[in-house]
PDB file of C-alpha atoms in Angstrom:
ATOM      1  CA  MET A   1     -61.675  41.346  21.293  1.00 96.00           C
ATOM      2  CA  LYS A   2     -58.063  41.207  22.524  1.00 98.00           C
ATOM      3  CA  LEU A   3     -55.003  39.649  21.102  1.00 98.00           C
ATOM      4  CA  GLY A   4     -52.324  37.601  22.751  1.00 98.00           C
ATOM      5  CA  PHE A   5     -50.473  34.279  22.533  1.00 98.00           C
ATOM      6  CA  VAL A   6     -49.635  31.133  24.450  1.00 98.00           C
ATOM      7  CA  SER A   7     -46.222  31.382  26.181  1.00 98.00           C
ATOM      8  CA  ASP A   8     -45.056  27.937  24.825  1.00 98.00           C
ATOM      9  CA  SER A   9     -45.318  29.386  21.319  1.00 98.00           C
ATOM     10  CA  LEU A  10     -41.894  30.968  22.162  1.00 98.00           C
ATOM     11  CA  GLY A  11     -40.848  28.289  24.539  1.00 97.00           C
ATOM     12  CA  GLY A  12     -37.129  28.547  23.450  1.00 96.00           C
ATOM     13  CA  MET A  13     -36.847  32.098  24.654  1.00 97.00           C
ATOM     14  CA  SER A  14     -36.172  33.515  28.066  1.00 98.00           C
ATOM     15  CA  PHE A  15     -39.025  34.951  30.101  1.00 98.00           C
ATOM     16  CA  GLU A  16     -37.737  38.443  29.576  1.00 98.00           C
ATOM     17  CA  ALA A  17     -37.328  38.033  25.796  1.00 98.00           C
ATOM     18  CA  LEU A  18     -40.767  36.535  25.596  1.00 98.00           C
ATOM     19  CA  LEU A  19     -42.407  39.524  27.138  1.00 98.00           C
ATOM     20  CA  ASP A  20     -40.229  41.965  25.097  1.00 98.00           C
ATOM     21  CA  ASN A  21     -41.346  40.208  21.968  1.00 98.00           C
ATOM     22  CA  ALA A  22     -44.992  40.341  23.063  1.00 98.00           C
ATOM     23  CA  VAL A  23     -44.574  44.161  23.313  1.00 98.00           C
ATOM     24  CA  ARG A  24     -42.832  44.345  19.920  1.00 98.00           C
ATOM     25  CA  LEU A  25     -45.592  42.284  18.286  1.00 98.00           C
ATOM     26  CA  GLY A  26     -48.277  44.615  19.606  1.00 98.00           C
ATOM     27  CA  VAL A  27     -50.333  42.136  21.559  1.00 98.00           C
ATOM     28  CA  SER A  28     -52.103  42.825  24.778  1.00 98.00           C
ATOM     29  CA  GLY A  29     -51.240  39.868  26.825  1.00 98.00           C
ATOM     30  CA  VAL A  30     -49.764  36.309  27.213  1.00 98.00           C
ATOM     31  CA  GLU A  31     -51.417  33.043  28.246  1.00 98.00           C
ATOM     32  CA  VAL A  32     -48.922  31.205  30.468  1.00 98.00           C
ATOM     33  CA  ASN A  33     -48.350  27.474  30.479  1.00 98.00           C
ATOM     34  CA  THR A  34     -47.931  26.094  34.003  1.00 98.00           C
ATOM     35  CA  GLY A  35     -47.280  22.371  33.560  1.00 98.00           C
ATOM     36  CA  GLY A  36     -48.976  19.228  32.480  1.00 96.00           C
ATOM     37  CA  TRP A  37     -47.694  18.313  29.024  1.00 97.00           C
ATOM     38  CA  SER A  38     -45.613  21.465  29.040  1.00 97.00           C
ATOM     39  CA  THR A  39     -42.189  21.813  30.647  1.00 97.00           C
ATOM     40  CA  ALA A  40     -43.473  25.350  31.509  1.00 98.00           C
ATOM     41  CA  PRO A  41     -40.060  27.069  30.830  1.00 98.00           C
ATOM     42  CA  HIS A  42     -41.521  30.490  31.880  1.00 98.00           C
ATOM     43  CA  PHE A  43     -43.333  29.425  35.010  1.00 98.00           C
ATOM     44  CA  ASP A  44     -41.792  27.643  38.025  1.00 97.00           C
ATOM     45  CA  LEU A  45     -44.926  26.009  39.485  1.00 97.00           C
ATOM     46  CA  GLN A  46     -43.336  25.111  42.820  1.00 97.00           C
ATOM     47  CA  SER A  47     -41.716  28.402  43.281  1.00 97.00           C
ATOM     48  CA  MET A  48     -44.884  30.209  42.423  1.00 98.00           C
ATOM     49  CA  LYS A  49     -46.876  27.925  44.737  1.00 96.00           C
ATOM     50  CA  ALA A  50     -44.578  28.531  47.647  1.00 97.00           C
ATOM     51  CA  SER A  51     -43.554  32.224  47.359  1.00 97.00           C
ATOM     52  CA  ALA A  52     -45.783  35.342  47.352  1.00 97.00           C
ATOM     53  CA  ASP A  53     -42.668  37.299  46.200  1.00 97.00           C
ATOM     54  CA  SER A  54     -42.388  35.046  43.121  1.00 98.00           C
ATOM     55  CA  ARG A  55     -45.874  35.650  42.230  1.00 98.00           C
ATOM     56  CA  ARG A  56     -45.674  39.263  42.760  1.00 98.00           C
ATOM     57  CA  ASP A  57     -42.475  39.585  40.704  1.00 98.00           C
ATOM     58  CA  PHE A  58     -44.022  37.539  37.849  1.00 98.00           C
ATOM     59  CA  ALA A  59     -47.104  39.704  37.632  1.00 98.00           C
ATOM     60  CA  LYS A  60     -44.914  42.890  37.879  1.00 98.00           C
ATOM     61  CA  ALA A  61     -42.860  41.836  34.804  1.00 98.00           C
ATOM     62  CA  PHE A  62     -46.215  41.971  32.809  1.00 98.00           C
ATOM     63  CA  GLU A  63     -47.332  45.126  34.418  1.00 98.00           C
ATOM     64  CA  ASN A  64     -44.136  47.017  33.741  1.00 98.00           C
ATOM     65  CA  ARG A  65     -44.572  46.303  29.949  1.00 98.00           C
ATOM     66  CA  GLY A  66     -48.324  47.118  29.804  1.00 98.00           C
ATOM     67  CA  LEU A  67     -49.240  43.452  29.342  1.00 98.00           C
ATOM     68  CA  GLU A  68     -51.953  41.298  30.830  1.00 98.00           C
ATOM     69  CA  ILE A  69     -51.706  37.667  32.047  1.00 98.00           C
ATOM     70  CA  ILE A  70     -54.489  36.283  29.879  1.00 98.00           C
ATOM     71  CA  ALA A  71     -54.958  32.985  31.742  1.00 98.00           C
ATOM     72  CA  LEU A  72     -52.935  30.207  33.312  1.00 98.00           C
ATOM     73  CA  ASN A  73     -52.889  26.958  31.312  1.00 98.00           C
ATOM     74  CA  ALA A  74     -52.451  23.486  32.899  1.00 98.00           C
ATOM     75  CA  ASN A  75     -52.769  21.560  29.749  1.00 96.00           C
ATOM     76  CA  GLY A  76     -52.263  17.942  30.845  1.00 97.00           C
ATOM     77  CA  ASN A  77     -54.510  14.921  31.558  1.00 98.00           C
ATOM     78  CA  PRO A  78     -55.734  15.513  35.071  1.00 98.00           C
ATOM     79  CA  LEU A  79     -57.446  12.136  35.108  1.00 98.00           C
ATOM     80  CA  HIS A  80     -54.538  10.041  34.027  1.00 98.00           C
ATOM     81  CA  PRO A  81     -54.686   6.704  35.841  1.00 98.00           C
ATOM     82  CA  THR A  82     -51.089   6.560  36.795  1.00 98.00           C
ATOM     83  CA  GLN A  83     -49.924  10.186  36.847  1.00 97.00           C
ATOM     84  CA  PRO A  84     -51.690  11.911  39.765  1.00 97.00           C
ATOM     85  CA  GLU A  85     -49.264  14.844  39.370  1.00 97.00           C
ATOM     86  CA  GLN A  86     -51.261  16.020  36.324  1.00 98.00           C
ATOM     87  CA  GLY A  87     -54.341  16.580  38.491  1.00 98.00           C
ATOM     88  CA  GLU A  88     -52.316  18.239  41.148  1.00 98.00           C
ATOM     89  CA  CYS A  89     -50.838  20.518  38.605  1.00 98.00           C
ATOM     90  CA  LEU A  90     -54.305  21.748  37.670  1.00 98.00           C
ATOM     91  CA  LYS A  91     -55.324  22.226  41.377  1.00 98.00           C
ATOM     92  CA  ASP A  92     -52.135  24.185  42.150  1.00 98.00           C
ATOM     93  CA  THR A  93     -52.707  26.253  39.067  1.00 98.00           C
ATOM     94  CA  ILE A  94     -56.168  27.213  40.152  1.00 98.00           C
ATOM     95  CA  ARG A  95     -54.995  28.151  43.703  1.00 98.00           C
ATOM     96  CA  ILE A  96     -52.133  30.288  42.214  1.00 98.00           C
ATOM     97  CA  ALA A  97     -54.502  31.990  39.644  1.00 98.00           C
ATOM     98  CA  GLY A  98     -56.928  32.805  42.521  1.00 98.00           C
ATOM     99  CA  ASP A  99     -54.203  34.358  44.588  1.00 98.00           C
ATOM    100  CA  MET A 100     -52.981  36.413  41.570  1.00 98.00           C
ATOM    101  CA  GLY A 101     -56.514  37.605  40.660  1.00 98.00           C
ATOM    102  CA  ILE A 102     -56.449  35.652  37.331  1.00 98.00           C
ATOM    103  CA  LYS A 103     -59.983  34.670  36.540  1.00 98.00           C
ATOM    104  CA  THR A 104     -59.520  32.098  33.768  1.00 98.00           C
ATOM    105  CA  VAL A 105     -57.633  28.827  33.906  1.00 98.00           C
ATOM    106  CA  CYS A 106     -57.332  26.778  30.688  1.00 98.00           C
ATOM    107  CA  ALA A 107     -57.299  22.972  30.994  1.00 98.00           C
ATOM    108  CA  MET A 108     -58.212  19.645  29.445  1.00 98.00           C
ATOM    109  CA  SER A 109     -61.142  17.584  30.669  1.00 98.00           C
ATOM    110  CA  GLY A 110     -58.854  14.644  31.241  1.00 98.00           C
ATOM    111  CA  LEU A 111     -59.313  11.090  30.065  1.00 98.00           C
ATOM    112  CA  PRO A 112     -59.460   8.183  32.562  1.00 98.00           C
ATOM    113  CA  ALA A 113     -58.674   4.602  31.992  1.00 98.00           C
ATOM    114  CA  GLY A 114     -61.553   2.335  30.636  1.00 97.00           C
ATOM    115  CA  ARG A 115     -62.139   0.464  33.901  1.00 97.00           C
ATOM    116  CA  GLU A 116     -60.632   0.223  37.426  1.00 96.00           C
ATOM    117  CA  GLY A 117     -57.098  -1.213  37.253  1.00 96.00           C
ATOM    118  CA  ASP A 118     -56.264  -0.201  33.794  1.00 97.00           C
ATOM    119  CA  LEU A 119     -53.052   1.748  33.367  1.00 98.00           C
ATOM    120  CA  MET A 120     -53.657   3.824  30.215  1.00 98.00           C
ATOM    121  CA  PRO A 121     -56.289   6.295  29.318  1.00 98.00           C
ATOM    122  CA  ASN A 122     -59.004   4.992  26.853  1.00 98.00           C
ATOM    123  CA  TRP A 123     -60.629   7.347  24.264  1.00 98.00           C
ATOM    124  CA  VAL A 124     -63.973   5.885  22.998  1.00 97.00           C
ATOM    125  CA  VAL A 125     -64.781   7.299  19.542  1.00 93.00           C
ATOM    126  CA  SER A 126     -67.341   4.831  18.306  1.00 93.00           C
ATOM    127  CA  SER A 127     -70.520   3.237  19.731  1.00 94.00           C
ATOM    128  CA  TRP A 128     -69.622  -0.404  18.863  1.00 94.00           C
ATOM    129  CA  PRO A 129     -68.682  -2.980  20.089  1.00 95.00           C
ATOM    130  CA  PRO A 130     -70.952  -2.859  23.195  1.00 94.00           C
ATOM    131  CA  GLU A 131     -67.999  -2.527  25.726  1.00 96.00           C
ATOM    132  CA  THR A 132     -67.537   1.040  24.516  1.00 97.00           C
ATOM    133  CA  GLN A 133     -70.725   2.020  26.379  1.00 97.00           C
ATOM    134  CA  ALA A 134     -69.552   0.392  29.536  1.00 97.00           C
ATOM    135  CA  ILE A 135     -66.356   2.340  29.283  1.00 98.00           C
ATOM    136  CA  LEU A 136     -68.126   5.635  28.808  1.00 98.00           C
ATOM    137  CA  ARG A 137     -70.320   5.091  31.753  1.00 98.00           C
ATOM    138  CA  TYR A 138     -67.477   4.140  33.986  1.00 98.00           C
ATOM    139  CA  GLN A 139     -65.428   7.232  32.861  1.00 98.00           C
ATOM    140  CA  TRP A 140     -68.325   9.572  33.430  1.00 98.00           C
ATOM    141  CA  GLU A 141     -69.869   8.193  36.702  1.00 98.00           C
ATOM    142  CA  GLU A 142     -66.679   7.059  38.520  1.00 98.00           C
ATOM    143  CA  LYS A 143     -64.064   9.542  37.357  1.00 98.00           C
ATOM    144  CA  LEU A 144     -65.122  12.625  35.436  1.00 98.00           C
ATOM    145  CA  LEU A 145     -68.136  13.724  37.376  1.00 98.00           C
ATOM    146  CA  PRO A 146     -66.566  13.372  40.907  1.00 98.00           C
ATOM    147  CA  PHE A 147     -63.296  14.995  39.845  1.00 98.00           C
ATOM    148  CA  TRP A 148     -64.857  18.043  38.229  1.00 98.00           C
ATOM    149  CA  THR A 149     -67.412  18.616  40.879  1.00 98.00           C
ATOM    150  CA  GLU A 150     -64.404  18.911  43.183  1.00 98.00           C
ATOM    151  CA  ILE A 151     -62.470  21.136  40.773  1.00 98.00           C
ATOM    152  CA  ALA A 152     -65.457  23.445  40.246  1.00 98.00           C
ATOM    153  CA  ALA A 153     -65.742  23.889  44.066  1.00 98.00           C
ATOM    154  CA  LEU A 154     -62.031  24.575  44.310  1.00 98.00           C
ATOM    155  CA  ALA A 155     -62.321  27.199  41.601  1.00 98.00           C
ATOM    156  CA  ARG A 156     -65.146  28.922  43.372  1.00 98.00           C
ATOM    157  CA  GLU A 157     -63.280  28.856  46.655  1.00 98.00           C
ATOM    158  CA  ASN A 158     -60.288  30.557  45.050  1.00 98.00           C
ATOM    159  CA  GLY A 159     -62.181  33.175  42.982  1.00 98.00           C
ATOM    160  CA  VAL A 160     -61.458  31.615  39.588  1.00 98.00           C
ATOM    161  CA  ALA A 161     -64.557  32.390  37.542  1.00 98.00           C
ATOM    162  CA  ARG A 162     -63.868  30.354  34.376  1.00 98.00           C
ATOM    163  CA  ILE A 163     -62.329  27.024  33.717  1.00 98.00           C
ATOM    164  CA  ALA A 164     -61.949  26.888  29.829  1.00 98.00           C
ATOM    165  CA  LEU A 165     -61.714  23.268  28.732  1.00 98.00           C
ATOM    166  CA  GLU A 166     -60.115  22.688  25.323  1.00 98.00           C
ATOM    167  CA  LEU A 167     -62.084  20.631  22.881  1.00 98.00           C
ATOM    168  CA  HIS A 168     -59.192  18.266  22.261  1.00 97.00           C
ATOM    169  CA  GLY A 169     -58.864  14.768  20.893  1.00 96.00           C
ATOM    170  CA  ASN A 170     -57.950  11.957  23.326  1.00 97.00           C
ATOM    171  CA  GLN A 171     -59.963  13.738  26.051  1.00 98.00           C
ATOM    172  CA  TYR A 172     -63.394  12.858  27.449  1.00 98.00           C
ATOM    173  CA  VAL A 173     -64.634  16.402  26.493  1.00 98.00           C
ATOM    174  CA  TYR A 174     -63.671  16.845  22.846  1.00 98.00           C
ATOM    175  CA  ASN A 175     -66.709  18.300  21.138  1.00 98.00           C
ATOM    176  CA  VAL A 176     -69.759  20.501  21.804  1.00 98.00           C
ATOM    177  CA  PRO A 177     -72.034  17.948  23.286  1.00 98.00           C
ATOM    178  CA  SER A 178     -69.525  16.554  25.685  1.00 98.00           C
ATOM    179  CA  LEU A 179     -68.608  20.036  26.877  1.00 98.00           C
ATOM    180  CA  LEU A 180     -72.256  21.026  27.394  1.00 98.00           C
ATOM    181  CA  LYS A 181     -72.875  17.713  29.219  1.00 98.00           C
ATOM    182  CA  LEU A 182     -70.152  18.414  31.776  1.00 98.00           C
ATOM    183  CA  ARG A 183     -71.208  22.079  32.051  1.00 98.00           C
ATOM    184  CA  ALA A 184     -74.827  21.092  32.849  1.00 98.00           C
ATOM    185  CA  ALA A 185     -73.626  18.578  35.434  1.00 98.00           C
ATOM    186  CA  VAL A 186     -71.044  20.704  37.152  1.00 98.00           C
ATOM    187  CA  GLY A 187     -72.186  24.325  36.659  1.00 98.00           C
ATOM    188  CA  PRO A 188     -71.237  27.390  34.697  1.00 98.00           C
ATOM    189  CA  VAL A 189     -67.654  27.618  36.090  1.00 98.00           C
ATOM    190  CA  ILE A 190     -66.948  25.173  33.248  1.00 98.00           C
ATOM    191  CA  GLY A 191     -66.870  26.510  29.741  1.00 98.00           C
ATOM    192  CA  ALA A 192     -65.057  25.973  26.400  1.00 98.00           C
ATOM    193  CA  ASN A 193     -61.622  26.838  25.130  1.00 98.00           C
ATOM    194  CA  LEU A 194     -62.649  26.915  21.559  1.00 98.00           C
ATOM    195  CA  ASP A 195     -59.673  25.903  19.452  1.00 98.00           C
ATOM    196  CA  PRO A 196     -60.659  25.429  15.753  1.00 98.00           C
ATOM    197  CA  SER A 197     -57.546  23.394  14.915  1.00 98.00           C
ATOM    198  CA  HIS A 198     -58.809  20.314  16.774  1.00 98.00           C
ATOM    199  CA  LEU A 199     -62.392  20.637  15.423  1.00 98.00           C
ATOM    200  CA  PHE A 200     -60.980  20.743  11.907  1.00 98.00           C
ATOM    201  CA  TRP A 201     -59.219  17.363  12.094  1.00 97.00           C
ATOM    202  CA  MET A 202     -62.184  15.835  13.873  1.00 97.00           C
ATOM    203  CA  GLY A 203     -64.550  16.792  11.115  1.00 96.00           C
ATOM    204  CA  ALA A 204     -66.600  19.433  13.027  1.00 98.00           C
ATOM    205  CA  ASP A 205     -67.308  22.961  11.912  1.00 98.00           C
ATOM    206  CA  PRO A 206     -65.810  25.685  14.310  1.00 98.00           C
ATOM    207  CA  LEU A 207     -68.211  28.328  13.007  1.00 98.00           C
ATOM    208  CA  VAL A 208     -71.238  26.250  13.892  1.00 98.00           C
ATOM    209  CA  ALA A 209     -69.607  25.183  17.177  1.00 98.00           C
ATOM    210  CA  ALA A 210     -69.234  28.822  18.240  1.00 98.00           C
ATOM    211  CA  LEU A 211     -72.848  29.496  17.837  1.00 98.00           C
ATOM    212  CA  ALA A 212     -73.932  26.145  19.572  1.00 98.00           C
ATOM    213  CA  LEU A 213     -71.619  26.971  22.494  1.00 98.00           C
ATOM    214  CA  GLY A 214     -72.854  30.517  22.931  1.00 98.00           C
ATOM    215  CA  GLU A 215     -72.137  31.920  26.378  1.00 98.00           C
ATOM    216  CA  ALA A 216     -70.151  28.797  27.130  1.00 98.00           C
ATOM    217  CA  VAL A 217     -67.260  30.092  24.993  1.00 98.00           C
ATOM    218  CA  TYR A 218     -64.872  31.201  27.758  1.00 98.00           C
ATOM    219  CA  HIS A 219     -61.490  31.378  25.803  1.00 98.00           C
ATOM    220  CA  VAL A 220     -60.261  31.032  22.285  1.00 98.00           C
ATOM    221  CA  HIS A 221     -57.064  29.462  20.912  1.00 98.00           C
ATOM    222  CA  ALA A 222     -56.190  30.730  17.517  1.00 98.00           C
ATOM    223  CA  LYS A 223     -54.511  27.650  15.810  1.00 98.00           C
ATOM    224  CA  ASP A 224     -54.862  26.404  12.282  1.00 98.00           C
ATOM    225  CA  THR A 225     -54.890  23.003  10.712  1.00 98.00           C
ATOM    226  CA  MET A 226     -53.918  21.927   7.263  1.00 98.00           C
ATOM    227  CA  LEU A 227     -55.884  18.933   5.843  1.00 97.00           C
ATOM    228  CA  ASN A 228     -53.772  16.950   3.484  1.00 97.00           C
ATOM    229  CA  GLY A 229     -56.262  15.632   0.982  1.00 97.00           C
ATOM    230  CA  PRO A 230     -54.249  13.006  -0.835  1.00 97.00           C
ATOM    231  CA  VAL A 231     -53.113  11.338   2.311  1.00 98.00           C
ATOM    232  CA  GLN A 232     -56.545  11.712   3.927  1.00 97.00           C
ATOM    233  CA  ALA A 233     -58.100   9.935   0.995  1.00 97.00           C
ATOM    234  CA  THR A 234     -56.283   6.726   1.957  1.00 97.00           C
ATOM    235  CA  THR A 235     -55.764   7.022   5.703  1.00 95.00           C
ATOM    236  CA  SER A 236     -58.723   9.123   6.825  1.00 96.00           C
ATOM    237  CA  LEU A 237     -58.356  11.855   9.386  1.00 95.00           C
ATOM    238  CA  LEU A 238     -57.638   9.274  12.192  1.00 94.00           C
ATOM    239  CA  GLU A 239     -53.995  10.028  12.181  1.00 95.00           C
ATOM    240  CA  ASN A 240     -51.333   8.513  14.510  1.00 95.00           C
ATOM    241  CA  GLY A 241     -48.179   9.248  12.527  1.00 96.00           C
ATOM    242  CA  SER A 242     -45.347  11.524  13.750  1.00 96.00           C
ATOM    243  CA  LEU A 243     -46.298  15.117  14.243  1.00 95.00           C
ATOM    244  CA  MET A 244     -42.915  16.080  12.664  1.00 96.00           C
ATOM    245  CA  ASP A 245     -43.644  14.301   9.336  1.00 96.00           C
ATOM    246  CA  ILE A 246     -46.121  16.725   7.751  1.00 96.00           C
ATOM    247  CA  PRO A 247     -45.979  15.303   4.172  1.00 97.00           C
ATOM    248  CA  ALA A 248     -46.963  11.855   5.434  1.00 97.00           C
ATOM    249  CA  ARG A 249     -49.881  13.097   7.687  1.00 98.00           C
ATOM    250  CA  SER A 250     -53.577  13.530   6.777  1.00 98.00           C
ATOM    251  CA  TRP A 251     -53.563  16.647   8.942  1.00 98.00           C
ATOM    252  CA  SER A 252     -51.061  18.910  10.724  1.00 98.00           C
ATOM    253  CA  TYR A 253     -51.137  21.995  12.912  1.00 98.00           C
ATOM    254  CA  ILE A 254     -49.973  24.995  10.927  1.00 98.00           C
ATOM    255  CA  THR A 255     -49.448  28.744  11.044  1.00 98.00           C
ATOM    256  CA  LEU A 256     -52.648  30.764  10.837  1.00 98.00           C
ATOM    257  CA  GLY A 257     -53.603  31.363   7.239  1.00 97.00           C
ATOM    258  CA  PHE A 258     -51.686  28.484   5.788  1.00 97.00           C
ATOM    259  CA  GLY A 259     -54.502  26.036   6.353  1.00 97.00           C
ATOM    260  CA  HIS A 260     -57.508  28.300   6.279  1.00 97.00           C
ATOM    261  CA  GLY A 261     -57.199  31.778   4.640  1.00 97.00           C
ATOM    262  CA  GLU A 262     -57.994  35.272   5.911  1.00 97.00           C
ATOM    263  CA  GLU A 263     -61.665  35.001   4.882  1.00 98.00           C
ATOM    264  CA  TRP A 264     -62.191  32.031   7.117  1.00 98.00           C
ATOM    265  CA  TRP A 265     -60.636  33.736  10.057  1.00 98.00           C
ATOM    266  CA  ARG A 266     -62.679  36.807   9.411  1.00 98.00           C
ATOM    267  CA  GLN A 267     -65.842  34.599   9.512  1.00 98.00           C
ATOM    268  CA  PHE A 268     -64.577  32.936  12.688  1.00 98.00           C
ATOM    269  CA  CYS A 269     -64.245  36.160  14.522  1.00 98.00           C
ATOM    270  CA  TYR A 270     -67.653  37.303  13.313  1.00 98.00           C
ATOM    271  CA  HIS A 271     -69.259  34.052  14.468  1.00 98.00           C
ATOM    272  CA  LEU A 272     -67.697  34.468  17.922  1.00 98.00           C
ATOM    273  CA  LYS A 273     -69.210  37.931  18.032  1.00 97.00           C
ATOM    274  CA  MET A 274     -72.558  36.486  17.072  1.00 98.00           C
ATOM    275  CA  ALA A 275     -72.207  33.949  19.891  1.00 98.00           C
ATOM    276  CA  GLY A 276     -71.604  36.820  22.352  1.00 97.00           C
ATOM    277  CA  TYR A 277     -67.911  36.294  22.739  1.00 98.00           C
ATOM    278  CA  ASP A 278     -65.675  39.372  23.042  1.00 96.00           C
ATOM    279  CA  GLY A 279     -62.719  38.088  24.864  1.00 97.00           C
ATOM    280  CA  TRP A 280     -59.221  36.879  23.994  1.00 98.00           C
ATOM    281  CA  LEU A 281     -57.826  35.295  20.876  1.00 98.00           C
ATOM    282  CA  SER A 282     -54.720  33.518  22.084  1.00 98.00           C
ATOM    283  CA  VAL A 283     -52.446  32.376  19.326  1.00 98.00           C
ATOM    284  CA  GLU A 284     -50.946  28.879  19.841  1.00 98.00           C
ATOM    285  CA  HIS A 285     -48.069  28.295  17.404  1.00 98.00           C
ATOM    286  CA  GLU A 286     -47.329  24.592  16.826  1.00 97.00           C
ATOM    287  CA  ASP A 287     -46.118  24.638  13.131  1.00 97.00           C
ATOM    288  CA  VAL A 288     -43.105  22.421  12.983  1.00 96.00           C
ATOM    289  CA  LEU A 289     -41.905  23.761   9.601  1.00 97.00           C
ATOM    290  CA  LEU A 290     -41.961  27.544  10.255  1.00 97.00           C
ATOM    291  CA  ASN A 291     -39.674  29.305  12.690  1.00 97.00           C
ATOM    292  CA  SER A 292     -41.625  29.893  15.881  1.00 97.00           C
ATOM    293  CA  LEU A 293     -41.115  33.643  15.852  1.00 97.00           C
ATOM    294  CA  GLU A 294     -41.902  34.056  12.249  1.00 98.00           C
ATOM    295  CA  GLY A 295     -44.937  31.881  12.487  1.00 98.00           C
ATOM    296  CA  LEU A 296     -46.211  33.875  15.453  1.00 98.00           C
ATOM    297  CA  GLU A 297     -45.586  37.151  13.548  1.00 98.00           C
ATOM    298  CA  LYS A 298     -47.612  35.944  10.571  1.00 98.00           C
ATOM    299  CA  SER A 299     -50.421  34.621  12.741  1.00 98.00           C
ATOM    300  CA  ILE A 300     -50.701  37.892  14.756  1.00 98.00           C
ATOM    301  CA  ALA A 301     -50.575  39.967  11.581  1.00 98.00           C
ATOM    302  CA  LEU A 302     -53.483  37.957  10.099  1.00 98.00           C
ATOM    303  CA  LEU A 303     -55.640  38.316  13.206  1.00 98.00           C
ATOM    304  CA  LYS A 304     -54.953  42.069  13.527  1.00 98.00           C
ATOM    305  CA  GLY A 305     -56.515  42.376  10.084  1.00 97.00           C
ATOM    306  CA  VAL A 306     -59.715  40.505  10.779  1.00 97.00           C
ATOM    307  CA  MET A 307     -60.581  40.711  14.494  1.00 96.00           C
ATOM    308  CA  PRO A 308     -63.122  43.277  15.759  1.00 94.00           C
ATOM    309  CA  VAL A 309     -61.752  45.516  18.507  1.00 94.00           C
ATOM    310  CA  ALA A 310     -63.993  48.525  19.078  1.00 93.00           C
ATOM    311  CA  ALA A 311     -67.395  48.245  20.544  1.00 90.00           C
ATOM    312  CA  SER A 312     -70.389  48.393  18.246  1.00 91.00           C
ATOM    313  CA  ASP A 313     -72.021  51.782  18.009  1.00 93.00           C
ATOM    314  CA  PHE A 314     -74.671  51.237  15.438  1.00 93.00           C
ATOM    315  CA  VAL A 315     -78.172  52.693  16.334  1.00 93.00           C
ATOM    316  CA  PRO A 316     -81.017  52.631  13.874  1.00 93.00           C
ATOM    317  CA  GLN A 317     -82.132  55.998  12.931  1.00 92.00           C
ATOM    318  CA  ALA A 318     -85.445  57.321  14.365  1.00 91.00           C
ATOM    319  CA  ILE A 319     -87.457  57.414  11.136  1.00 88.00           C
TER     320      ILE A 319
END
């Protein structure tokens, strides 16, 4: 496995400082945010789209430091009913990745409206009342399937081998069955960006999810979640309070090891290996209480202690 981090983890730093810190921290690469819900402070999408020189200079800055560009990440809602620019960001990101020889693009599945004419996305998380099923059928048949069929074709045309969809709340694809459903319909260009932090708060088990996904795991975000038991006991894990008010929330994103300890992360890495995954672990720091650089340092130190790096060389003795 190889270790890196998401560029927005150090979003307040300049591009050069970001890369210099990546070298200092001893990681092998950086996953770069390109737009969507990110202001993409280190990646000017329009300039990169228009200028081969910009793309070349961007890649050279990594190469000069011995770093890799792990993936490009367009982490918005590409099926938002009133924000078509979100989908265009994903398409542009795929085209740029292809031109730069980057094989993985991270994204969200998107979440459409519940019917034609609605202005806001609609996330169905229960099977009752009956209209929920009509919403799901509309979203799948009219929006999700046509869009991702087009995107899969675009990826193939541009040499992007993997689109890693994050299993994320408030998206149509948010768990193992929904990811596998889209993958079966569209093809193996679609896989999972397995981020355990989201599965934690949705009540799933990332260790089991890794095995269930198997070869469909295309990317991994290393991010932790703290479950706040006393608050959860009265509010449940369906939480819509401010992300900044950690004491009042039933769950919060947190620095690696502060929600689940080193033993859990050791098991997670091993389950990924069991599933056949030997790719990147990309730390995504979103802890609002810890300093971003300190939180990233602590997260990287934890993963360095638990992640397998060398290839297995065990061979049973001929006895």
